[in-house]
Coordinates of C-alpha atoms and ligand atoms in Angstrom, one line a residue:
X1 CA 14.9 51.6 25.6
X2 CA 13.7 55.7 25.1
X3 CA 12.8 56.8 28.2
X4 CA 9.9 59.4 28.6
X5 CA 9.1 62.0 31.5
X6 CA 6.5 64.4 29.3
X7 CA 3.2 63.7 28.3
X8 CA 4.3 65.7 25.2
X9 CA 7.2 64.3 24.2
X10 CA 6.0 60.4 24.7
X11 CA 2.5 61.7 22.5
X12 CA 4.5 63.4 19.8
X13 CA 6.5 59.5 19.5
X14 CA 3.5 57.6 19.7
X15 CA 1.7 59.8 17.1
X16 CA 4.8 59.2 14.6
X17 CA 5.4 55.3 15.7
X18 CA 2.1 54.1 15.5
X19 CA 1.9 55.0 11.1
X20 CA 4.9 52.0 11.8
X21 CA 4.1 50.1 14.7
X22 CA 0.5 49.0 14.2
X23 CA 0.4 46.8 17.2
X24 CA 1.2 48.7 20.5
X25 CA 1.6 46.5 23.7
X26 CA 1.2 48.9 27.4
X27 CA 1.8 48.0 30.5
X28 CA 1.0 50.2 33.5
X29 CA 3.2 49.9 37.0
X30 CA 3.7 51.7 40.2
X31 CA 7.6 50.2 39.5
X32 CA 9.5 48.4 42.1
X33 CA 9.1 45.6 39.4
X34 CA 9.7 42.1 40.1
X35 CA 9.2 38.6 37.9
X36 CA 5.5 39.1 37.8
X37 CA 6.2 42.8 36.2
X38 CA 8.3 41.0 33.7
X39 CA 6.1 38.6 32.7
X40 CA 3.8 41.2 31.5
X41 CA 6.2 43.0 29.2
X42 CA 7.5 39.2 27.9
X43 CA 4.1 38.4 26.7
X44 CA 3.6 42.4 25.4
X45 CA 6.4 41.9 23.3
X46 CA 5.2 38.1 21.7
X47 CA 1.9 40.3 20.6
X48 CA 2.8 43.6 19.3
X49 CA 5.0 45.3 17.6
X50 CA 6.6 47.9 20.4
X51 CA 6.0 47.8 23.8
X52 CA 5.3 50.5 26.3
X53 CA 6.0 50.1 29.9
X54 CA 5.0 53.3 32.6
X55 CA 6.4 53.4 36.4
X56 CA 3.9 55.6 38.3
X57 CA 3.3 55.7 41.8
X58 CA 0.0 56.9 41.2
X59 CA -1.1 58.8 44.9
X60 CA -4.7 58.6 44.0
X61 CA -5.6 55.0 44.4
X62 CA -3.6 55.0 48.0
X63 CA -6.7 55.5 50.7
X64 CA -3.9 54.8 53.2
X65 CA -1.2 57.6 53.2
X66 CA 1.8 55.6 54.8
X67 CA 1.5 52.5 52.0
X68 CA 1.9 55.3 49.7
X69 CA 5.2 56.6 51.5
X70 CA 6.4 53.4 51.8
X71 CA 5.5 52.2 49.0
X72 CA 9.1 51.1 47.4
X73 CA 11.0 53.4 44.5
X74 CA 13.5 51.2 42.7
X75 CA 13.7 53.4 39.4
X76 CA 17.4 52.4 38.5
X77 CA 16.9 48.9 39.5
X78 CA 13.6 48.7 37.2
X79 CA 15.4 50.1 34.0
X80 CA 18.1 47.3 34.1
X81 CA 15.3 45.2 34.3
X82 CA 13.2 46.4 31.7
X83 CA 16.2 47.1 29.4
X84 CA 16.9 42.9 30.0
X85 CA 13.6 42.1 28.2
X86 CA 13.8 44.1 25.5
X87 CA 11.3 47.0 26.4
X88 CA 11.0 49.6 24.0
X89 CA 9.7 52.4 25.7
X90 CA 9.3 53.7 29.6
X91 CA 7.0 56.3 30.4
X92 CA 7.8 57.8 34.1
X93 CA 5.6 61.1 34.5
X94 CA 5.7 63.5 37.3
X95 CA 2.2 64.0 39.5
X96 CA 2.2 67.0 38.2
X97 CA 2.6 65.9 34.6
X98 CA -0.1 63.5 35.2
X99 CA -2.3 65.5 36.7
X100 CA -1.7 69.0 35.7
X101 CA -5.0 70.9 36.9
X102 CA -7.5 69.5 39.8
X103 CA -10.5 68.0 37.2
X104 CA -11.2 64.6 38.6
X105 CA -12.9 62.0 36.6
X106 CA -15.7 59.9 38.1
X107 CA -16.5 56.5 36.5
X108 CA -20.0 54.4 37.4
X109 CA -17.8 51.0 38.1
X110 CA -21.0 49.7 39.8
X111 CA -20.9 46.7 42.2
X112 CA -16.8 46.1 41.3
X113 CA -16.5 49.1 43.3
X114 CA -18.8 48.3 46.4
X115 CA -17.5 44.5 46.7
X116 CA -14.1 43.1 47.7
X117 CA -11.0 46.2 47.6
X118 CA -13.8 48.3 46.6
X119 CA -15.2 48.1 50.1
X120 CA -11.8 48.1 52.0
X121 CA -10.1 50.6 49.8
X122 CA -12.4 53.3 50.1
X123 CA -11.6 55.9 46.1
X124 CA -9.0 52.9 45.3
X125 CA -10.7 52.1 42.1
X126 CA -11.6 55.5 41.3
X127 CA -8.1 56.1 41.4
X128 CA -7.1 53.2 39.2
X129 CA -9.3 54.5 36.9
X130 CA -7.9 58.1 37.1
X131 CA -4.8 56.8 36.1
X132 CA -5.2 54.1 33.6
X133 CA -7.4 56.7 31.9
X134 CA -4.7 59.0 31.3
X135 CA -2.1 57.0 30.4
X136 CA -3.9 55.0 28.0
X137 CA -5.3 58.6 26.3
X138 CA -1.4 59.4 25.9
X139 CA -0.3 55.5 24.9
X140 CA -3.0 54.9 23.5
X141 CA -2.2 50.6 23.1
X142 CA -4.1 47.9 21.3
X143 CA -3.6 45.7 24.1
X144 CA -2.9 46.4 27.8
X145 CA -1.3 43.8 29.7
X146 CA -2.6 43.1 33.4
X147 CA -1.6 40.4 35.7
X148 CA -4.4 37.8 37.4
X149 CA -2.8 38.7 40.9
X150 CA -4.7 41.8 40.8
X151 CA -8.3 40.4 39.6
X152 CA -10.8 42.9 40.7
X153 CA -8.4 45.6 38.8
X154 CA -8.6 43.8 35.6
X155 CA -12.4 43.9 35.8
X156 CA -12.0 47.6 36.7
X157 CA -9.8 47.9 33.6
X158 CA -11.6 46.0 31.6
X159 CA -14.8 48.3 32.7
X160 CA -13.0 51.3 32.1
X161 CA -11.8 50.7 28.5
X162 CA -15.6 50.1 27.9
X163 CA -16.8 53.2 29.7
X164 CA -14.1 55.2 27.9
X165 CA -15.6 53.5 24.1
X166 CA -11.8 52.7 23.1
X167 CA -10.2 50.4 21.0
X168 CA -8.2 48.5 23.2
X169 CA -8.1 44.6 24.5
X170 CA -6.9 43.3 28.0
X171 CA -4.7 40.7 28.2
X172 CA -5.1 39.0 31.7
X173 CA -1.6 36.8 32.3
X174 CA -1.1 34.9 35.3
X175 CA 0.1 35.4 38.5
X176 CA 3.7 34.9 38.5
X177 CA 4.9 33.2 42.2
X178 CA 8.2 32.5 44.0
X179 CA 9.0 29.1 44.5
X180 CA 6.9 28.7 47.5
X181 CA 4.0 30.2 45.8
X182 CA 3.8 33.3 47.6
X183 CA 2.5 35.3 44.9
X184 CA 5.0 38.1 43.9
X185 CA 4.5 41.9 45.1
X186 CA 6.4 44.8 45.5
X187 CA 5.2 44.9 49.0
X188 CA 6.6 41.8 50.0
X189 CA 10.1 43.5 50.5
X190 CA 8.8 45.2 53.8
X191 CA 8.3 41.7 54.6
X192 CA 10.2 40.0 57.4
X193 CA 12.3 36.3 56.4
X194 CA 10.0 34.8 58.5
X195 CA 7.2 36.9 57.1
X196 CA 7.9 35.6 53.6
X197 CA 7.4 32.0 55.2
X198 CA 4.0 32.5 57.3
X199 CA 2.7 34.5 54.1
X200 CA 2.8 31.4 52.2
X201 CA -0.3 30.3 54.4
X202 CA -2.4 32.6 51.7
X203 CA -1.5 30.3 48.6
X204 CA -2.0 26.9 50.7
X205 CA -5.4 28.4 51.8
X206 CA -6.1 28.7 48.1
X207 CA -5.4 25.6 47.4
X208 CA -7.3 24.5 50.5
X209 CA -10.2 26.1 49.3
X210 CA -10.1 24.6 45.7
X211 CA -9.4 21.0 47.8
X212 CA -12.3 20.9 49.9
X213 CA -15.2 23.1 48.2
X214 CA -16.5 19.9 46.5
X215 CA -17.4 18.6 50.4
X216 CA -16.9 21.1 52.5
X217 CA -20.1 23.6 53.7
X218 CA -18.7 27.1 52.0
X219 CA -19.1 29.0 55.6
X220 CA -16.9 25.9 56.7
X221 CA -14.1 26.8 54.1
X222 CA -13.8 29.9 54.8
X223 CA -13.7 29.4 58.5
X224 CA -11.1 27.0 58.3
X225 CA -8.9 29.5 56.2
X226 CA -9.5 32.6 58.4
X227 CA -8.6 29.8 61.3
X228 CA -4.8 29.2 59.5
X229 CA -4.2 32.2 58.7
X230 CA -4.8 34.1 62.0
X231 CA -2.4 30.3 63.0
X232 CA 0.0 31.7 60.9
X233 CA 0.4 35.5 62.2
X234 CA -1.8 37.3 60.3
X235 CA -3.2 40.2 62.1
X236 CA -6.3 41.3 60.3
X237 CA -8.0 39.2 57.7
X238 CA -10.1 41.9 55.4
X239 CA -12.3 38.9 53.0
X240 CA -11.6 35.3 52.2
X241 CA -14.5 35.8 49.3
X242 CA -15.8 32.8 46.6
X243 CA -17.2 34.9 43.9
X244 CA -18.6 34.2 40.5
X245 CA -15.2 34.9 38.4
X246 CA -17.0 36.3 35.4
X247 CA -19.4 38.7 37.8
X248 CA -17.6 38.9 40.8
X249 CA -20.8 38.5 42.5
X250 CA -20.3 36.6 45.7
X251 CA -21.7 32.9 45.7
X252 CA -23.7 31.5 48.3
X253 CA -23.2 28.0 47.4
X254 CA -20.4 26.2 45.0
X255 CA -22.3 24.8 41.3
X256 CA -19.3 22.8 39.8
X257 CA -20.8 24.3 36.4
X258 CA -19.7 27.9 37.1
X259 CA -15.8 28.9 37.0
X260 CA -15.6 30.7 40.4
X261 CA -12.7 32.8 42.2
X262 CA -11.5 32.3 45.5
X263 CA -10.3 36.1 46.6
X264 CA -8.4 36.7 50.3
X265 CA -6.8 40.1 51.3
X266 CA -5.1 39.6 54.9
X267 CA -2.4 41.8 56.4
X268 CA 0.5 40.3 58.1
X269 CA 3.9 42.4 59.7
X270 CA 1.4 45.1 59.1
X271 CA 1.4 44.3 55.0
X272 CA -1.7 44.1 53.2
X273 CA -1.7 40.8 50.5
X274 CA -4.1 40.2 48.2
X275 CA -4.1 37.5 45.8
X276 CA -6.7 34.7 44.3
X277 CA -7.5 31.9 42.4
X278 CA -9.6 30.4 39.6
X279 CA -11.8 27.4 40.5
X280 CA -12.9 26.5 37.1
Ligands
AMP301 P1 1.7 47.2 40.2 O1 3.0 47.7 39.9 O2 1.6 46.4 41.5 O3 0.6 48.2 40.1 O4 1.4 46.1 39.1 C1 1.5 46.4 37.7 C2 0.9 45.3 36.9 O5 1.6 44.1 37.2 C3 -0.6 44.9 37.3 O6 -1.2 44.6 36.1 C4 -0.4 43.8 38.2 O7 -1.6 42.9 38.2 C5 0.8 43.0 37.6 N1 1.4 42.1 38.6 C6 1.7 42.5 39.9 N2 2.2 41.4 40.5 C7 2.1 40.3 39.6 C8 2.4 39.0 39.7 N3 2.9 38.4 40.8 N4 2.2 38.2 38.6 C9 1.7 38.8 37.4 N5 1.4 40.1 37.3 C10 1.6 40.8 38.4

């Protein structure tokens, strides 16, 4: 695996790898990288012909300083594991490589950035986009690979790529989970043993939520979820949301026709969790 710190020096190989490699697989990361992570480059590598993976903990999408300081550096750790899979190339920039002068882009995200972690996350998308933007300018990939865990971010990315009139597709894989279906974060290291357990109430509420939506009063639902997971130690509970899962747009009552998403952000040992699923 090459491993890049400058902009230049990752541009000048992508200019001179890309008259080869016709098919470039990216995938962005704030590192700490875990099964999920590795999912993404797996699937990378079955579609194109060299894949790109960047570690960036990118302090512009943080609206809450202390995630960003404790959000977890694992650099050596992450390049055994992305030498293991076979990925070609890591891109780990400095902030100020990234963001050399003060010029902030603004994009028009619309309601994705009003609704959901939009609301909580006050800039967080803007952020996202910030970033993304940048790297995919120096990547400059056929197909970016995002994971479902983070759903409101692949519409963001999939936004921004139009916004930005590039040639690029998103590849949405799924949410890779440990055994107990806790779905897998880089956060969930700051979480306690017992944590780990009662954070598995998220998942079963999920599941709850796809179980009883056919008979159960939506209000009701989510009632009932915010009931078990407050049960099972969660501190604050930000949305337990049913949207539309192609819109995003919150339903007010469940049409079997229409795929939906059930969304839930809920902090617990004083970690925020997101993660969702597709009623479909
Ligand atoms: P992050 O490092 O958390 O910014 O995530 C980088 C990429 O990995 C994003 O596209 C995430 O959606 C994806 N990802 C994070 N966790 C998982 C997971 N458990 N399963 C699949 N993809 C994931």
């Amino acid at each position: 695996m090459i491993i890049y710190k400058k902009v230049i020096d990752i541009s000048v190989f992508i200019e001179s790898t890309r008259r080869i490699n016709d098919s470039i697989g990216f995938v962005p990361t704030m590192g700490a990288l875990h099964q999920g992570h590795l999912s993404l480059i797996e699937e990378s590598k079955k579609d194109c012909n060299l894949t790109v993976c960047s570690i960036f903990v990118n302090p512009t999408q943080f609206n809450d300083k202390s995630d960003f300081e404790k959000y977890p550096v694992t650099l050596e750790a992450d390049i055994a594991l992305l030498e293991s899979v076979g990925c070609d190339v890591l891109f780990i920039p400095t902030v100020r490589e990234i963001y050399p002068d003060n010029n902030i882009d603004y994009y028009d995200l619309g309601l994705l950035e009003e609704i959901l972690e939009g609301k909580y996350r006050s800039g967080h998308f803007q952020g996202v986009c910030q970033i993304v933007s940048r790297l995919l300018d120096v990547v400059r990939p056929s197909i970016v690979f995002v994971g479902q865990k983070d759903y409101q971010q692949c519409m963001v990315i999939k936004k921004l790529i139009q916004i930005k009139g590039i040639d690029a597709s998103v590849v949405i894989c799924p949410t890779k989970r440990e055994f107990t279906g806790l779905a897998m974060s880089s956060r969930n290291v700051r979480l306690s043993v017992d944590g780990k357990v009662a954070a598995t109430a998220i998942y079963k509420s999920l599941l709850f939520v796809k179980e009883s939506i056919s008979y159960l009063l939506l209000n009701d639902v989510k009632e009932q979820v915010e009931t078990a997971l407050f049960k099972n130690g969660f501190s604050q509970i930000d949305y337990v949301e049913l949207c539309d899962a192609t819109s995003l747009k919150p339903i007010t009552y469940w049409d079997s026709t229409t795929p939906i998403v059930v969304l839930i952000a809920a902090t617990i040992e004083g970690v925020r969790l997101i993660d969702n699923l597709v009623i479909s």
